[in-house]
PDB file of C-alpha atoms in Angstrom:
ATOM      1  CA  ARG A1259     -13.295   0.658  10.884  1.00  0.00           C
ATOM      2  CA  SER A1260      -9.049   1.130  10.439  1.00  0.00           C
ATOM      3  CA  LEU A1261      -6.778   1.829  13.802  1.00  0.00           C
ATOM      4  CA  GLY A1262      -8.240   5.789  12.971  1.00  0.00           C
ATOM      5  CA  PHE A1263      -6.186   6.954  16.497  1.00  0.00           C
ATOM      6  CA  ALA A1264      -2.712   5.684  14.488  1.00  0.00           C
ATOM      7  CA  ILE A1265      -2.461   8.057  11.489  1.00  0.00           C
ATOM      8  CA  THR A1266      -4.487  11.189  13.888  1.00  0.00           C
ATOM      9  CA  HIS A1267      -2.705  11.022  17.018  1.00  0.00           C
ATOM     10  CA  VAL A1268       0.989  10.278  15.839  1.00  0.00           C
ATOM     11  CA  VAL A1269       4.058  11.792  17.042  1.00  0.00           C
ATOM     12  CA  GLU A1270       5.655  13.423  14.246  1.00  0.00           C
ATOM     13  CA  ASP A1271       9.109  11.908  14.477  1.00  0.00           C
ATOM     14  CA  GLY A1272      10.824  15.412  11.966  1.00  0.00           C
ATOM     15  CA  SER A1273      10.465  19.242  12.700  1.00  0.00           C
ATOM     16  CA  GLY A1274      13.302  20.847  11.518  1.00  0.00           C
ATOM     17  CA  ASN A1275      14.403  22.511   8.619  1.00  0.00           C
ATOM     18  CA  CYS A1276      16.280  19.306   7.316  1.00  0.00           C
ATOM     19  CA  PRO A1277      15.657  18.654   3.883  1.00  0.00           C
ATOM     20  CA  TYR A1278      16.324  14.633   5.388  1.00  0.00           C
ATOM     21  CA  GLN A1279      13.823  15.143   8.178  1.00  0.00           C
ATOM     22  CA  LYS A1280      11.413  16.172   6.264  1.00  0.00           C
ATOM     23  CA  SER A1281      12.439  13.419   4.227  1.00  0.00           C
ATOM     24  CA  LYS A1282      11.487  10.337   7.302  1.00  0.00           C
ATOM     25  CA  ALA A1283       8.870  12.187   8.870  1.00  0.00           C
ATOM     26  CA  ARG A1284       6.425  11.722   5.034  1.00  0.00           C
ATOM     27  CA  TYR A1285       8.585   8.208   5.434  1.00  0.00           C
ATOM     28  CA  ASP A1286       7.645   6.738   8.311  1.00  0.00           C
ATOM     29  CA  LYS A1287       4.278   9.029   8.110  1.00  0.00           C
ATOM     30  CA  ARG A1288       3.609   6.272   4.997  1.00  0.00           C
ATOM     31  CA  LYS A1289       5.328   3.237   6.951  1.00  0.00           C
ATOM     32  CA  ARG A1290       2.446   4.180   9.765  1.00  0.00           C
ATOM     33  CA  GLU A1291       0.075   4.530   6.774  1.00  0.00           C
ATOM     34  CA  ILE A1292       0.252   0.725   5.884  1.00  0.00           C
ATOM     35  CA  ALA A1293       0.623  -0.450   8.603  1.00  0.00           C
ATOM     36  CA  MET A1294      -3.085   0.254  10.279  1.00  0.00           C
ATOM     37  CA  LYS A1295      -4.613  -0.067   6.558  1.00  0.00           C
ATOM     38  CA  ALA A1296      -2.941  -3.284   6.885  1.00  0.00           C
ATOM     39  CA  MET A1297      -3.521  -4.233  10.611  1.00  0.00           C
ATOM     40  CA  GLY A1298      -7.675  -3.022   8.808  1.00  0.00           C
ATOM     41  CA  LEU A1299      -7.010  -6.322   6.116  1.00  0.00           C
ATOM     42  CA  PHE A1300      -5.659  -8.765   8.775  1.00  0.00           C
ATOM     43  CA  SER A1301      -9.052  -8.088  10.836  1.00  0.00           C
ATOM     44  CA  LYS A1302     -11.338  -8.790   8.052  1.00  0.00           C
ATOM     45  CA  VAL A1303      -9.523 -11.325   6.040  1.00  0.00           C
ATOM     46  CA  GLY A1304      -6.716 -12.990   8.144  1.00  0.00           C
ATOM     47  CA  PHE A1305      -3.869 -13.142   8.548  1.00  0.00           C
ATOM     48  CA  ASP A1306      -2.254 -15.436   6.455  1.00  0.00           C
ATOM     49  CA  ASN A1307      -5.211 -15.317   3.631  1.00  0.00           C
ATOM     50  CA  VAL A1308      -3.806 -11.920   3.202  1.00  0.00           C
ATOM     51  CA  THR A1309      -0.915 -10.852   0.353  1.00  0.00           C
ATOM     52  CA  LEU A1310       1.302  -8.033   0.434  1.00  0.00           C
ATOM     53  CA  GLN A1311      -0.164  -7.070  -2.874  1.00  0.00           C
ATOM     54  CA  MET A1312      -3.044  -7.109  -1.132  1.00  0.00           C
ATOM     55  CA  VAL A1313      -1.677  -4.207   1.475  1.00  0.00           C
ATOM     56  CA  ALA A1314      -0.580  -2.297  -1.885  1.00  0.00           C
ATOM     57  CA  GLY A1315      -4.415  -2.275  -2.643  1.00  0.00           C
ATOM     58  CA  ALA A1316      -6.362  -1.134   0.372  1.00  0.00           C
ATOM     59  CA  ALA A1317      -3.323   1.328   1.318  1.00  0.00           C
ATOM     60  CA  GLY A1318      -3.737   2.572  -2.454  1.00  0.00           C
ATOM     61  CA  VAL A1319       0.167   2.417  -3.527  1.00  0.00           C
ATOM     62  CA  ALA A1320       2.047   0.588  -5.866  1.00  0.00           C
ATOM     63  CA  ARG A1321       3.071  -2.693  -4.656  1.00  0.00           C
ATOM     64  CA  THR A1322       6.839  -1.788  -4.489  1.00  0.00           C
ATOM     65  CA  ILE A1323       6.627   0.760  -2.440  1.00  0.00           C
ATOM     66  CA  ILE A1324       5.179  -1.308   0.077  1.00  0.00           C
ATOM     67  CA  TYR A1325       8.788  -3.309  -0.718  1.00  0.00           C
ATOM     68  CA  ARG A1326      10.209   0.287   0.530  1.00  0.00           C
ATOM     69  CA  HIS A1327       9.316  -0.035   4.190  1.00  0.00           C
ATOM     70  CA  PHE A1328       8.528  -3.634   5.092  1.00  0.00           C
ATOM     71  CA  ARG A1329      10.700  -7.215   3.727  1.00  0.00           C
ATOM     72  CA  ASN A1330       7.771  -9.301   4.624  1.00  0.00           C
ATOM     73  CA  LYS A1331       3.360  -8.973   5.298  1.00  0.00           C
ATOM     74  CA  ARG A1332       5.068 -10.241   9.276  1.00  0.00           C
ATOM     75  CA  GLU A1333       7.277  -6.906   9.411  1.00  0.00           C
ATOM     76  CA  VAL A1334       4.059  -5.389   8.251  1.00  0.00           C
ATOM     77  CA  LEU A1335       1.395  -6.654  11.701  1.00  0.00           C
ATOM     78  CA  ASP A1336       3.985  -6.077  13.620  1.00  0.00           C
ATOM     79  CA  ALA A1337       4.498  -2.611  12.815  1.00  0.00           C
ATOM     80  CA  GLY A1338       0.745  -2.339  13.620  1.00  0.00           C
ATOM     81  CA  ILE A1339       1.365  -3.030  16.533  1.00  0.00           C
ATOM     82  CA  HIS A1340       4.461  -1.539  17.908  1.00  0.00           C
ATOM     83  CA  GLU A1341       2.876   1.738  15.991  1.00  0.00           C
ATOM     84  CA  ALA A1342      -0.858   1.123  18.662  1.00  0.00           C
ATOM     85  CA  THR A1343       1.991   0.259  21.274  1.00  0.00           C
ATOM     86  CA  ARG A1344       3.322   2.849  21.056  1.00  0.00           C
ATOM     87  CA  TYR A1345       0.571   5.412  21.023  1.00  0.00           C
ATOM     88  CA  ILE A1346      -0.875   3.711  24.362  1.00  0.00           C
ATOM     89  CA  MET A1347       2.190   4.368  26.417  1.00  0.00           C
ATOM     90  CA  VAL A1348       1.593   8.145  25.351  1.00  0.00           C
ATOM     91  CA  GLU A1349      -2.357   8.507  26.604  1.00  0.00           C
ATOM     92  CA  CYS A1350      -0.383   6.425  29.702  1.00  0.00           C
ATOM     93  CA  GLY A1351       2.306   9.304  30.218  1.00  0.00           C
ATOM     94  CA  LYS A1352       0.151  11.464  29.976  1.00  0.00           C
ATOM     95  CA  ILE A1353      -1.950  10.136  32.206  1.00  0.00           C
ATOM     96  CA  MET A1354       1.053   8.962  34.441  1.00  0.00           C
ATOM     97  CA  GLU A1355       2.050  13.026  34.706  1.00  0.00           C
ATOM     98  CA  GLY A1356      -0.648  13.890  36.595  1.00  0.00           C
ATOM     99  CA  ARG A1357      -1.121  14.735  40.152  1.00  0.00           C
ATOM    100  CA  SER A1358      -3.566  12.072  41.045  1.00  0.00           C
ATOM    101  CA  GLY A1359      -2.274   9.470  43.676  1.00  0.00           C
ATOM    102  CA  SER A1360      -1.333   5.746  42.412  1.00  0.00           C
ATOM    103  CA  PRO A1361      -4.158   3.375  42.911  1.00  0.00           C
ATOM    104  CA  VAL A1362      -6.547   6.663  40.636  1.00  0.00           C
ATOM    105  CA  LYS A1363      -2.903   6.084  38.068  1.00  0.00           C
ATOM    106  CA  LEU A1364      -3.626   2.447  37.677  1.00  0.00           C
ATOM    107  CA  GLU A1365      -7.557   3.041  37.709  1.00  0.00           C
ATOM    108  CA  LYS A1366      -7.874   6.247  35.108  1.00  0.00           C
ATOM    109  CA  VAL A1367      -4.450   3.865  32.339  1.00  0.00           C
ATOM    110  CA  CYS A1368      -7.179   0.898  32.557  1.00  0.00           C
ATOM    111  CA  HIS A1369      -9.625   2.073  31.149  1.00  0.00           C
ATOM    112  CA  ARG A1370      -7.620   4.051  28.867  1.00  0.00           C
ATOM    113  CA  VAL A1371      -6.603   1.108  27.679  1.00  0.00           C
ATOM    114  CA  ALA A1372      -9.312  -0.386  27.458  1.00  0.00           C
ATOM    115  CA  GLU A1373     -11.116   2.489  25.732  1.00  0.00           C
ATOM    116  CA  ILE A1374      -7.694   2.730  23.591  1.00  0.00           C
ATOM    117  CA  LEU A1375      -8.630  -0.877  22.612  1.00  0.00           C
ATOM    118  CA  PHE A1376     -12.066  -1.953  22.172  1.00  0.00           C
ATOM    119  CA  GLY A1377     -12.439   1.340  20.067  1.00  0.00           C
ATOM    120  CA  ASN A1378      -9.983  -0.048  18.045  1.00  0.00           C
ATOM    121  CA  LYS A1379     -11.563  -3.854  16.971  1.00  0.00           C
ATOM    122  CA  ASP A1380      -9.225  -4.404  13.996  1.00  0.00           C
ATOM    123  CA  PHE A1381      -6.015  -3.713  16.007  1.00  0.00           C
ATOM    124  CA  LEU A1382      -7.964  -6.594  18.612  1.00  0.00           C
ATOM    125  CA  VAL A1383      -9.496  -8.807  15.982  1.00  0.00           C
ATOM    126  CA  ALA A1384      -6.069  -9.398  13.792  1.00  0.00           C
ATOM    127  CA  VAL A1385      -3.354  -9.337  16.431  1.00  0.00           C
ATOM    128  CA  TYR A1386      -5.559 -12.218  18.130  1.00  0.00           C
ATOM    129  CA  ASP A1387      -5.521 -14.093  14.930  1.00  0.00           C
ATOM    130  CA  PHE A1388      -2.592 -14.831  14.285  1.00  0.00           C
ATOM    131  CA  VAL A1389      -1.524 -15.438  17.864  1.00  0.00           C
ATOM    132  CA  VAL A1390      -3.315 -17.759  17.713  1.00  0.00           C
ATOM    133  CA  ALA A1391      -2.653 -19.575  14.505  1.00  0.00           C
ATOM    134  CA  GLU A1392       1.035 -19.184  15.363  1.00  0.00           C
ATOM    135  CA  VAL A1393       0.023 -21.090  19.211  1.00  0.00           C
ATOM    136  CA  ARG A1394      -2.200 -23.641  17.173  1.00  0.00           C
ATOM    137  CA  VAL A1395       1.303 -24.668  15.880  1.00  0.00           C
ATOM    138  CA  GLY A1396       3.197 -24.221  18.558  1.00  0.00           C
ATOM    139  CA  THR A1397       4.634 -21.679  18.503  1.00  0.00           C
ATOM    140  CA  ASP A1398       5.383 -19.494  22.112  1.00  0.00           C
ATOM    141  CA  MET A1399       4.163 -16.607  21.874  1.00  0.00           C
ATOM    142  CA  THR A1400       5.774 -15.555  25.250  1.00  0.00           C
ATOM    143  CA  GLY A1401       8.564 -13.759  24.700  1.00  0.00           C
ATOM    144  CA  ARG A1402       6.738 -12.161  21.945  1.00  0.00           C
ATOM    145  CA  VAL A1403       3.858 -10.563  23.470  1.00  0.00           C
ATOM    146  CA  LYS A1404       6.591  -9.058  26.447  1.00  0.00           C
ATOM    147  CA  GLN A1405       7.977  -7.553  22.934  1.00  0.00           C
ATOM    148  CA  PHE A1406       5.396  -5.357  22.653  1.00  0.00           C
ATOM    149  CA  THR A1407       3.428  -5.223  26.079  1.00  0.00           C
ATOM    150  CA  THR A1408       6.765  -3.809  27.911  1.00  0.00           C
ATOM    151  CA  GLY A1409       6.921  -0.631  29.146  1.00  0.00           C
ATOM    152  CA  ILE A1410       3.240   0.303  28.526  1.00  0.00           C
ATOM    153  CA  VAL A1411       2.670   0.300  32.473  1.00  0.00           C
TER     154      VAL A1411
END
């Protein structure tokens, strides 16, 4: 199952008439789509077992296209995590704008985050697999976790 939320709920960056903005928007959209397809592969096969050629195949693009957007597989994973956290932040922002009191908002945010994460198991499995593999080899993941979670709530 793919991370449909990231592609169907994309906040477009370039909406003006400038050709560069439209080109940048297409570039960014393709980058997000590639990252989301890769998250599905990371979930099914494991981060260490996925190649950029496999990512290209899943995304339906040539491997050279992958290298236009990413330097390596870790950047693809980072982009997938970034897209998911960005979406979660947008959803939480909508809740925080409401008139409810803080306890109600907190409860709604927690429910929405859980709903998003558990509705996108590929994302959870891919991130879990990567973090566990890194911890096994002695990598301190504290900074990386903070990088992607600070500001969500």
